[in-house]
RNA sequence: GCACCGAUGGUCUAGUGGUAUGACUUUGGCCUUCCAAGCCAAUAGCUCGGGUUCAAUUCCCGAUCGGUGCACCA
């Protein structure tokens, strides 16, 4: 057999976590189906995430369409920037990045050239694969966004979103109103995003349709101290900064306070979400020893991002997998949408005290300007307002012509203006989670093959909070009324919101193994003692230990076990 | 996209120019007083399309998916 990946994926397929999509018509790379247990697991991971970001941080969730009009992605830069300029070698048919080829042969800023310019430059250069000259090779765009058209016969172009973030940015003004126009505030979105990857490999790691959980937190550009920073000030995580990477030295583990003060992490907001991400991922079940935070190198950091850290999870198969990106995107996106849409993407921030400013305004005398300049009067007035008048009059430029306006055609007013605050374009701190990657890594870290008396026991050590099935109820024997008692107990559990499977098929050991494989944390068995004293056994998946307790207390006890507020040893009498 | 390798019940596999082996799983039954025990039975398969052939799961070509390398990863 292969490595742990093969074993995990085999189990995931067999037991209904993850399946290839549209199998009966031939599966398509980059798309997967979540089966019954996978969909449940995914939802539980998402709900744990909601617990952090919505309930604790107070950033409400929105849901925007996955199809967006072209303008959104023109503004965000995806229409232009999310495309690669490619060319194909006429000899070996290999595809290459045209700008990379030009770059290697000494062309500066090749990525900013047009396709025509690039085609001219690479013409005759050797193909990086076969070495033959690239004769008259076309340079064309390959955009990684899925394109569609909106409406019948419509010329309106739409794109499937390549990230959920833009849906939040373009709702900025509505959100600002919702939060009563007070920074900081944030919104989150969990949903599908789409990227038409050239070569999606690596199973669930690189998908063409994937789920993101993103938070966009709008903060004042001059106040990047997180109000709740004390929560994580003493928290320490493994940080692999730019300088560590370039000098090839190990990550360091300072406290967040130290990391911010030393300048390793740009500000408290970024540090706060690094810690929160660490806490979230370890709660999901990621092994903290296989988790590190790596700072983007200057070359890979998007040009607008001020600081960017990836949470990387170690996979036996894929190495360090980028699962979360935490970036300070500054005001890049809001400015871009302001420019493209013409709307204002800012918040009015009042000063602590009202300021008074002396201001000199020029008030044109339209009654005099009108008859004098006729059709040009309006333009003259506008130019006048912007001008710097001398003692006798002002010189303005209109249609390239210099024009002198005598001082009696306008008034100069010295005013004291009350300034209560200013319009501020917030900076955006963005923690962005790849749920599918987290889910895979969780499975991989939870998976264990244990040798029990010569048999291999496959167990998913899933955190009870995210296990798709929380409990199973077995009658020891399928007779003497044990089965009825077991069924009734399963019903009782379901009434308290616990997903409990009833299973009476096969030997008891086999039933335990089945539940171990899907990560069910607790199993309850009804035996002959139950008939005498109404007690049942409760078995813990990880230790295989059992305790005995009254059947009537099982729902309450299980709830507390799942919440983590009751240690298993105290759940009942040891056997 | 390219090159190489692979694809047989749900899973893992044997094998073949004449529609297929075994194990595990699953389901039903018997048995069974707590960790994949035993017995009986049942269900279930040659990735897809084309070609060669009387006949293709097998040979050839192509596609799809998976793996590896190249390229790509805003």
XYZ file of C-alpha atoms (C1' of nucleotides) in Angstrom:
649
model
C 0.000 0.000 0.000
C 0.936 3.586 -0.482
C 1.445 6.352 1.995
C -0.870 7.906 4.512
C -2.569 9.980 1.805
C -3.665 6.839 -0.040
C -4.981 5.351 3.177
C -6.824 8.499 4.204
C -8.351 9.014 0.760
C -9.285 5.338 0.539
C -11.088 5.610 3.858
C -12.644 8.932 2.900
C -14.060 7.425 -0.273
C -15.200 4.172 1.227
C -16.960 5.734 4.166
C -18.549 8.670 2.376
C -16.398 11.671 3.211
C -15.108 12.660 -0.225
C -15.930 11.331 -3.671
C -14.779 12.221 -7.185
C -17.389 14.485 -8.721
C -19.718 13.342 -11.524
C -18.121 9.920 -11.534
C -20.710 8.256 -13.773
C -19.841 10.658 -16.605
C -16.155 10.564 -15.890
C -14.725 12.530 -13.024
C -13.337 15.998 -13.685
C -10.075 17.065 -12.123
C -10.390 19.827 -9.595
C -13.937 19.037 -8.513
C -15.029 16.860 -5.627
C -18.230 15.792 -3.931
C -18.516 15.758 -0.190
C -20.403 12.632 0.805
C -22.723 12.387 3.821
C -19.971 12.350 6.427
C -17.758 14.804 4.568
C -20.523 17.352 4.196
C -21.284 17.053 7.897
C -17.632 17.348 8.855
C -17.200 20.374 6.630
C -20.227 22.077 8.084
C -18.964 21.456 11.603
C -15.582 22.958 10.763
C -17.368 25.967 9.282
C -19.517 26.290 12.381
C -16.480 26.181 14.625
C -15.074 28.987 12.482
C -18.321 30.921 12.860
C -17.922 30.556 16.605
C -14.634 32.421 16.418
C -15.388 35.101 13.867
C -19.085 35.791 14.206
C -19.931 34.976 17.794
C -16.651 36.017 19.415
C -15.328 38.729 17.109
C -18.768 40.010 16.185
C -18.199 40.139 12.449
C -21.505 39.241 10.867
C -21.791 36.897 7.930
C -23.044 37.936 4.536
C -23.777 35.902 1.431
C -23.028 37.401 -1.962
C -23.545 35.766 -5.363
C -20.824 33.534 -6.773
C -21.425 35.176 -10.171
C -20.215 38.736 -10.387
C -20.471 41.352 -13.114
C -17.323 42.170 -15.012
C -16.801 45.582 -13.374
C -16.117 43.986 -10.010
C -13.186 42.084 -11.394
C -11.962 44.908 -13.567
C -11.740 46.975 -10.386
C -10.154 44.225 -8.335
C -7.568 43.651 -11.037
C -8.553 40.041 -11.673
C -9.573 40.582 -15.296
C -6.119 41.879 -16.079
C -3.951 40.529 -13.346
C -5.428 37.098 -12.808
C -4.463 36.153 -16.351
C -1.132 34.818 -17.398
C 0.424 35.759 -20.709
C 1.210 32.468 -22.305
C 2.772 31.255 -25.511
C 3.131 27.887 -27.113
C 6.312 26.542 -28.670
C 5.559 25.729 -32.313
C 8.008 22.809 -32.208
C 7.442 20.938 -28.945
C 3.953 22.388 -28.237
C 5.004 23.228 -24.712
C 3.203 26.145 -22.982
C 5.249 28.829 -21.280
C 4.782 32.115 -19.542
C 5.771 34.582 -22.263
C 6.830 37.247 -19.768
C 9.091 34.750 -17.993
C 10.912 33.975 -21.210
C 11.367 37.665 -21.985
C 12.449 38.274 -18.418
C 15.147 35.589 -18.591
C 16.573 37.231 -21.686
C 17.031 40.594 -20.082
C 13.754 42.415 -20.695
C 12.911 44.564 -17.703
C 9.309 44.634 -16.400
C 8.285 42.073 -18.983
C 5.059 41.377 -17.123
C 3.795 44.882 -17.818
C 4.223 44.642 -21.606
C 1.354 44.039 -24.002
C 0.880 40.715 -25.711
C 2.004 42.228 -29.019
C 5.160 43.668 -27.501
C 5.938 40.375 -25.824
C 5.334 38.425 -29.026
C 7.877 40.668 -30.719
C 10.434 40.158 -27.969
C 10.194 36.398 -27.671
C 10.154 35.845 -31.432
C 13.276 33.805 -32.108
C 14.233 33.256 -28.472
C 14.937 29.633 -27.580
C 12.123 27.548 -26.112
C 12.961 26.723 -22.474
C 11.900 23.112 -23.054
C 13.304 22.054 -26.395
C 15.698 24.910 -27.195
C 14.246 25.468 -30.655
C 13.546 29.127 -31.526
C 10.045 30.388 -30.879
C 9.183 31.483 -34.418
C 6.150 33.771 -34.603
C 4.643 32.332 -31.486
C 1.440 34.078 -30.441
C 1.190 35.508 -26.970
C -2.275 35.111 -25.481
C -3.970 35.521 -22.163
C -5.039 32.605 -20.083
C -7.353 33.975 -17.433
C -7.898 31.760 -14.444
C -11.472 32.964 -13.934
C -14.469 31.045 -15.227
C -16.412 33.314 -17.550
C -20.128 33.302 -18.241
C -22.786 35.556 -19.716
C -25.662 36.964 -17.730
C -29.154 36.739 -19.170
C -30.350 35.477 -22.569
C -28.653 37.093 -25.493
C -27.026 39.487 -23.116
C -23.688 40.986 -23.802
C -23.103 41.277 -20.103
C -20.072 39.324 -19.051
C -19.964 37.658 -15.675
C -17.295 35.765 -13.816
C -17.428 33.133 -11.157
C -15.737 34.743 -8.208
C -12.103 33.772 -7.636
C -12.372 34.850 -3.984
C -15.260 35.704 -1.704
C -13.533 38.896 -0.540
C -14.764 41.149 -3.356
C -18.377 40.479 -2.396
C -17.659 42.036 0.969
C -15.699 44.982 -0.422
C -18.437 46.021 -2.821
C -20.987 45.928 0.005
C -18.752 48.234 2.002
C -21.137 51.189 2.211
C -24.088 49.024 3.235
C -21.933 47.320 5.816
C -20.669 50.643 7.070
C -24.263 51.771 7.650
C -25.066 48.449 9.322
C -22.222 48.963 11.774
C -23.356 52.565 12.305
C -20.329 53.998 10.535
C -17.849 53.245 13.254
C -14.454 51.667 12.715
C -13.337 48.989 13.207
C -15.927 46.610 11.826
C -15.825 43.478 9.783
C -17.857 41.015 7.791
C -17.288 37.415 6.909
C -18.354 35.110 4.160
C -18.170 31.368 3.769
C -18.726 30.087 0.291
C -17.515 28.640 -2.954
C -14.887 30.292 -5.097
C -13.663 29.247 -8.495
C -10.327 29.222 -10.273
C -9.834 27.512 -13.584
C -6.516 25.988 -12.637
C -4.336 24.902 -15.521
C -3.342 21.690 -13.865
C -5.267 20.811 -10.727
C -3.500 17.945 -9.057
C -3.014 16.923 -5.497
C -6.536 15.705 -4.856
C -8.384 18.079 -2.584
C -5.478 20.482 -2.197
C -5.868 22.341 -5.469
C -9.476 22.494 -6.566
C -11.228 24.433 -9.300
C -14.218 24.918 -7.017
C -13.361 25.332 -3.389
C -14.719 26.754 -0.175
C -13.278 29.828 1.426
C -14.035 31.322 4.780
C -12.918 34.907 4.663
C -13.115 37.806 7.068
C -12.594 41.363 5.915
C -11.887 43.625 8.835
C -12.000 47.346 8.185
C -9.752 49.334 10.456
C -8.520 52.880 10.757
C -5.202 53.148 8.910
C -3.627 55.006 11.823
C -4.976 52.724 14.535
C -3.822 49.196 13.943
C -3.907 48.188 17.575
C -6.505 45.500 18.170
C -8.834 46.436 21.069
C -8.755 42.860 22.362
C -5.051 42.318 21.784
C -4.456 41.418 25.435
C -6.212 38.123 24.780
C -3.267 36.968 22.676
C -0.450 39.212 23.910
C 1.234 36.290 25.667
C 0.262 33.713 23.062
C 3.179 32.343 21.109
C 3.236 30.528 17.820
C 5.905 29.380 15.411
C 6.745 32.325 13.140
C 8.977 31.984 10.102
C 9.724 35.518 8.991
C 11.227 36.806 5.762
C 14.690 37.223 7.234
C 14.604 33.737 8.793
C 13.723 32.250 5.447
C 16.334 34.182 3.513
C 19.057 33.410 6.051
C 17.840 29.829 6.176
C 17.263 29.757 9.913
C 14.553 28.099 11.951
C 11.240 29.752 12.840
C 11.053 31.575 16.160
C 8.300 31.480 18.762
C 7.980 34.904 20.361
C 4.863 36.059 22.165
C 2.595 38.194 20.029
C 3.535 41.226 22.094
C 7.209 40.620 21.297
C 6.465 39.849 17.649
C 4.709 43.172 17.145
C 7.164 45.221 19.210
C 10.159 43.809 17.353
C 8.525 44.538 14.014
C 8.452 40.890 12.941
C 4.684 41.145 12.517
C 3.459 44.415 11.040
C 0.769 45.258 13.585
C -1.489 43.998 16.333
C -4.308 43.155 13.960
C -2.196 40.790 11.899
C -0.688 39.264 15.047
C -4.107 38.864 16.630
C -5.437 36.872 13.691
C -2.308 34.770 13.490
C -2.988 33.698 17.066
C -6.700 33.268 16.500
C -5.945 31.119 13.478
C -3.572 29.022 15.526
C -6.213 28.527 18.180
C -8.884 27.706 15.612
C -6.770 25.222 13.692
C -5.642 23.375 16.795
C -9.244 23.196 17.978
C -10.237 21.735 14.633
C -7.647 19.059 15.268
C -4.540 20.201 13.438
C -1.441 18.962 15.212
C 0.277 22.106 16.573
C 3.659 20.553 15.852
C 2.693 20.428 12.179
C 1.611 24.043 12.035
C 3.684 27.107 11.336
C 3.201 30.641 10.130
C 5.327 31.739 7.223
C 5.683 35.319 6.144
C 5.437 36.014 2.423
C 8.736 36.954 0.879
C 8.869 40.401 -0.767
C 8.673 38.691 -4.156
C 5.486 36.753 -3.419
C 3.683 39.387 -1.382
C 1.012 41.028 -3.515
C 2.174 44.562 -4.324
C -0.611 46.148 -2.307
C -0.231 43.947 0.770
C 1.677 45.461 3.591
C 2.301 42.189 5.400
C 1.133 38.690 4.695
C 1.449 35.481 6.690
C 0.349 32.013 5.666
C -0.656 29.337 8.116
C 1.008 26.260 6.730
C 0.011 22.777 7.772
C 2.393 19.895 7.300
C 1.045 17.014 5.252
C 2.925 13.729 4.916
C 2.052 13.761 1.253
C 2.144 17.394 0.175
C 4.648 18.938 2.548
C 3.766 22.338 3.942
C 0.306 23.264 2.657
C -0.900 26.873 2.663
C -4.233 26.667 4.406
C -4.809 30.206 5.652
C -3.554 33.584 4.473
C -3.582 36.576 6.783
C -2.899 39.812 4.936
C -3.012 43.510 5.567
C -4.457 44.530 2.194
C -4.338 48.225 3.090
C -6.854 50.424 1.248
C -6.071 48.921 -2.139
C -9.408 47.224 -2.754
C -11.640 50.003 -1.474
C -9.752 52.574 -3.505
C -10.003 50.403 -6.589
C -13.770 50.036 -6.240
C -14.145 53.748 -5.510
C -12.339 54.549 -8.724
C -14.214 52.042 -10.866
C -17.704 52.696 -9.481
C -17.506 56.406 -8.708
C -18.909 55.764 -5.239
C -17.211 56.823 -2.077
C -15.692 53.955 -0.111
C -14.844 55.745 3.077
C -16.024 56.326 6.611
C -16.451 59.701 8.238
C -14.284 59.713 11.329
C -15.045 62.572 13.707
C -12.176 64.271 15.494
C -12.103 64.180 19.274
C -12.563 67.922 19.204
C -14.029 70.073 16.500
C -11.287 71.885 14.640
C -11.597 75.322 13.154
C -9.721 76.080 10.006
C -9.235 79.364 8.274
C -10.167 79.001 4.663
C -10.076 81.454 1.827
C -12.790 80.885 -0.746
C -13.291 82.601 -4.035
C -16.884 83.401 -4.853
C -17.371 84.329 -8.523
C -19.887 87.073 -9.207
C -22.047 85.243 -11.700
C -24.169 88.301 -12.325
C -21.124 89.992 -13.812
C -19.414 86.951 -15.334
C -22.506 85.777 -17.203
C -23.007 88.722 -19.577
C -19.271 89.083 -20.007
C -18.210 85.546 -20.864
C -21.578 84.119 -21.971
C -21.238 80.423 -22.787
C -17.863 80.204 -21.093
C -19.064 81.746 -17.853
C -19.462 78.448 -15.998
C -16.006 77.231 -17.005
C -14.466 80.532 -16.050
C -16.132 80.398 -12.648
C -14.891 76.876 -12.021
C -11.358 77.801 -12.971
C -11.563 80.900 -10.843
C -12.372 78.898 -7.715
C -9.169 76.939 -8.178
C -7.030 79.950 -9.012
C -4.505 81.957 -7.007
C -5.634 85.554 -7.447
C -3.217 88.485 -7.302
C -4.126 91.951 -5.949
C -5.729 93.159 -9.224
C -7.225 89.964 -10.456
C -6.644 86.305 -11.268
C -5.027 84.626 -14.215
C -6.728 81.430 -15.287
C -6.138 78.997 -18.071
C -9.104 78.057 -20.208
C -8.792 75.733 -23.213
C -5.065 76.373 -23.237
C -5.611 80.127 -23.303
C -4.493 82.426 -20.562
C -7.234 84.739 -19.360
C -7.101 87.563 -16.897
C -10.146 88.058 -14.683
C -10.297 91.449 -12.973
C -10.796 91.436 -9.211
C -14.212 93.041 -9.371
C -15.732 89.961 -10.961
C -15.364 87.872 -7.810
C -15.165 88.112 -4.075
C -12.623 86.634 -1.764
C -14.076 85.434 1.472
C -12.035 84.615 4.527
C -14.009 82.061 6.478
C -13.580 80.029 9.585
C -14.706 76.514 8.800
C -15.804 74.025 11.387
C -14.136 70.674 10.689
C -15.693 67.879 12.680
C -13.746 65.017 11.188
C -12.492 63.525 7.996
C -13.312 60.893 5.434
C -11.072 57.899 5.961
C -10.580 54.987 3.602
C -10.052 52.084 5.973
C -7.350 49.497 5.696
C -8.430 45.894 5.397
C -7.027 43.015 7.379
C -8.009 39.764 5.747
C -7.787 36.311 7.257
C -8.688 33.897 4.456
C -9.181 30.187 5.102
C -9.144 27.343 2.597
C -11.716 25.048 4.164
C -11.084 22.079 1.874
C -7.386 22.069 2.628
C -8.056 22.352 6.335
C -10.514 19.488 6.099
C -8.036 17.251 4.301
C -5.226 18.054 6.744
C -7.590 17.412 9.640
C -8.335 13.971 8.273
C -4.664 13.279 7.720
C -3.685 14.392 11.207
C -6.594 12.521 12.778
C -5.874 9.279 10.950
C -4.129 6.507 12.799
C -3.531 2.847 12.180
C -3.146 1.092 15.476
C -2.055 -2.468 15.998
C -4.533 -4.171 18.312
C -3.675 -7.824 18.925
C -2.446 -8.325 15.410
C -5.370 -6.514 13.809
C -5.043 -3.059 12.298
C -7.458 -0.647 13.876
C -8.105 2.407 11.711
C -9.182 5.383 13.800
C -10.019 8.962 13.018
C -9.181 10.895 16.158
C -11.537 13.717 15.282
C -12.321 16.351 17.857
C -15.825 15.516 19.223
C -16.876 19.037 18.281
C -16.403 18.329 14.584
C -16.962 14.567 14.338
C -19.797 13.998 11.854
C -21.469 11.415 14.067
C -21.209 12.059 17.773
C -22.427 8.810 19.243
C -23.474 5.274 18.404
C -25.761 3.009 20.392
C -25.423 -0.775 20.289
C -27.421 -3.577 21.849
C -24.901 -6.189 22.950
C -27.292 -8.895 21.752
C -29.944 -8.436 19.191
C -32.591 -10.019 21.409
C -34.120 -10.136 24.910
C -35.315 -6.555 24.508
C -31.818 -5.084 24.429
C -32.431 -3.812 20.917
C -35.572 -1.935 21.956
C -33.779 -0.234 24.837
C -30.948 0.740 22.512
C -33.309 2.182 19.915
C -35.076 4.226 22.560
C -31.811 5.590 23.897
C -30.771 6.621 20.370
C -34.100 8.459 20.085
C -33.499 10.236 23.387
C -30.089 11.395 22.164
C -31.545 12.662 18.927
C -34.057 14.718 20.930
C -31.158 16.588 22.541
C -29.648 17.315 19.145
C -26.994 14.629 19.217
C -26.552 12.681 16.007
C -26.532 9.093 17.240
C -26.379 6.033 15.027
C -28.099 2.840 16.051
C -26.282 -0.316 14.931
C -27.097 -3.930 15.738
C -25.374 -5.575 12.817
C -22.511 -7.998 13.331
C -20.254 -8.671 16.252
C -19.845 -5.939 18.833
C -16.150 -5.500 17.993
C -16.948 -4.931 14.365
C -19.416 -2.238 15.286
C -16.831 -0.459 17.410
C -14.379 -0.546 14.495
C -16.927 0.894 12.115
C -17.457 3.871 14.392
C -13.710 4.256 15.025
C -13.190 4.587 11.293
C -15.575 7.501 10.928
C -14.330 9.160 14.090
C -17.397 8.760 16.294
C -16.081 9.768 19.715
C -18.501 7.871 21.967
C -20.361 4.583 21.830
C -22.970 3.277 24.232
C -23.704 -0.392 24.680
C -26.828 -1.894 26.199
C -26.149 -5.219 27.907
C -27.858 -7.626 30.312
C -26.930 -5.504 33.329
C -29.024 -2.755 31.789
C -32.080 -4.958 32.332
C -31.210 -5.238 36.029
C -30.016 -1.759 37.012
C -30.633 0.548 34.007
C -26.921 1.227 33.564
C -25.107 1.204 30.224
C -21.470 1.247 29.171
C -19.992 4.296 27.548
C -16.834 3.820 25.513
C -14.377 6.499 24.537
C -12.974 6.145 21.029
C -9.405 7.259 21.662
C -8.675 5.264 24.814
C -11.173 2.427 24.231
C -11.871 2.778 27.961
C -15.368 2.177 29.251
C -17.374 3.581 32.109
C -20.772 2.590 33.415
C -23.566 5.078 34.032
C -27.351 5.302 34.274
C -29.037 5.252 30.884
C -31.172 8.241 31.834
C -28.088 10.427 32.363
C -26.514 9.586 29.009
C -27.883 12.543 26.951
C -26.725 15.113 29.513
C -23.369 13.395 30.039
C -22.721 13.098 26.312
C -23.520 16.747 25.726
C -20.948 17.753 28.297
C -18.362 15.333 26.947
C -18.817 16.703 23.439
C -18.555 20.267 24.686
C -15.410 19.311 26.508
C -16.689 20.402 29.904
C -16.537 16.915 31.442
C -13.490 14.633 31.509
C -14.265 11.100 30.421
C -12.966 9.636 33.690
C -15.734 11.483 35.516
C -18.488 10.418 33.157
C -19.244 7.264 35.115
C -17.959 4.352 37.177
C -14.823 2.740 35.776
C -15.091 -0.820 34.607
C -1.013 21.524 -21.614
C 3.496 17.978 -22.561
C 6.295 13.276 -21.261
C 6.283 8.581 -18.634
C 3.432 5.034 -15.646
C -1.256 3.129 -14.068
C -6.917 2.002 -14.098
C -10.563 -5.395 -12.732
C -17.061 -5.693 -7.483
C -17.706 -0.665 -2.163
C -12.102 -1.702 -0.903
C -7.524 -4.407 -2.013
C -6.269 -7.778 -5.709
C -5.460 -12.680 -9.384
C -5.907 -13.529 -14.420
C -7.231 -14.075 -19.639
C -8.236 -12.983 -27.454
C -13.936 -16.914 -25.915
C -17.445 -11.738 -20.087
C -13.286 -13.261 -14.667
C -9.813 -15.219 -9.063
C -9.491 -14.559 -4.021
C -9.798 -11.754 0.415
C -12.047 -7.940 3.154
C -16.495 -4.995 3.405
C -21.841 -4.721 2.959
C -26.907 -7.184 3.419
C -30.082 -11.377 5.366
C -29.984 -15.631 8.664
C -27.707 -18.848 12.532
C -24.505 -18.351 16.568
C -22.528 -15.024 20.090
C -22.659 -11.717 27.478
C -17.986 -5.914 25.025
C -13.432 -4.626 20.669
C -13.104 -6.619 12.784
C -14.396 -14.626 16.028
C -17.293 -18.817 13.512
C -21.103 -21.026 10.014
C -24.778 -20.531 5.798
C -26.497 -17.497 1.938
C -27.005 -13.050 -1.056
C -25.587 -8.481 -3.570
C -21.741 -6.547 -6.484
C -16.693 -5.707 -11.165
C -13.029 -5.558 -16.237
C -12.957 3.572 -16.681
C -15.025 5.507 -21.437
C -15.026 5.988 -27.017
C -13.122 4.172 -31.559
C -10.146 0.417 -34.349
C -8.316 -4.724 -35.454
C -10.987 -9.579 -34.868
C -15.984 -14.444 -35.766
C -15.015 -12.727 -30.756
C -11.510 -7.345 -26.942
C -11.443 -6.748 -19.978
C -6.987 -8.495 -22.668
C -3.958 -6.022 -28.711
C -3.775 -0.823 -31.112
C -5.328 4.537 -31.050
C -7.748 8.439 -28.482
C -10.241 10.504 -24.191
C -11.062 10.750 -18.871
C -9.269 10.138 -14.079
C -5.047 9.137 -10.776
C 0.430 9.155 -9.850
C 5.416 11.151 -11.134
C 8.483 14.846 -13.747
C 8.199 19.686 -16.570
C 5.355 24.109 -16.735
C 1.830 26.964 -13.831
C 0.042 28.585 -8.881
C -2.654 36.553 -9.163
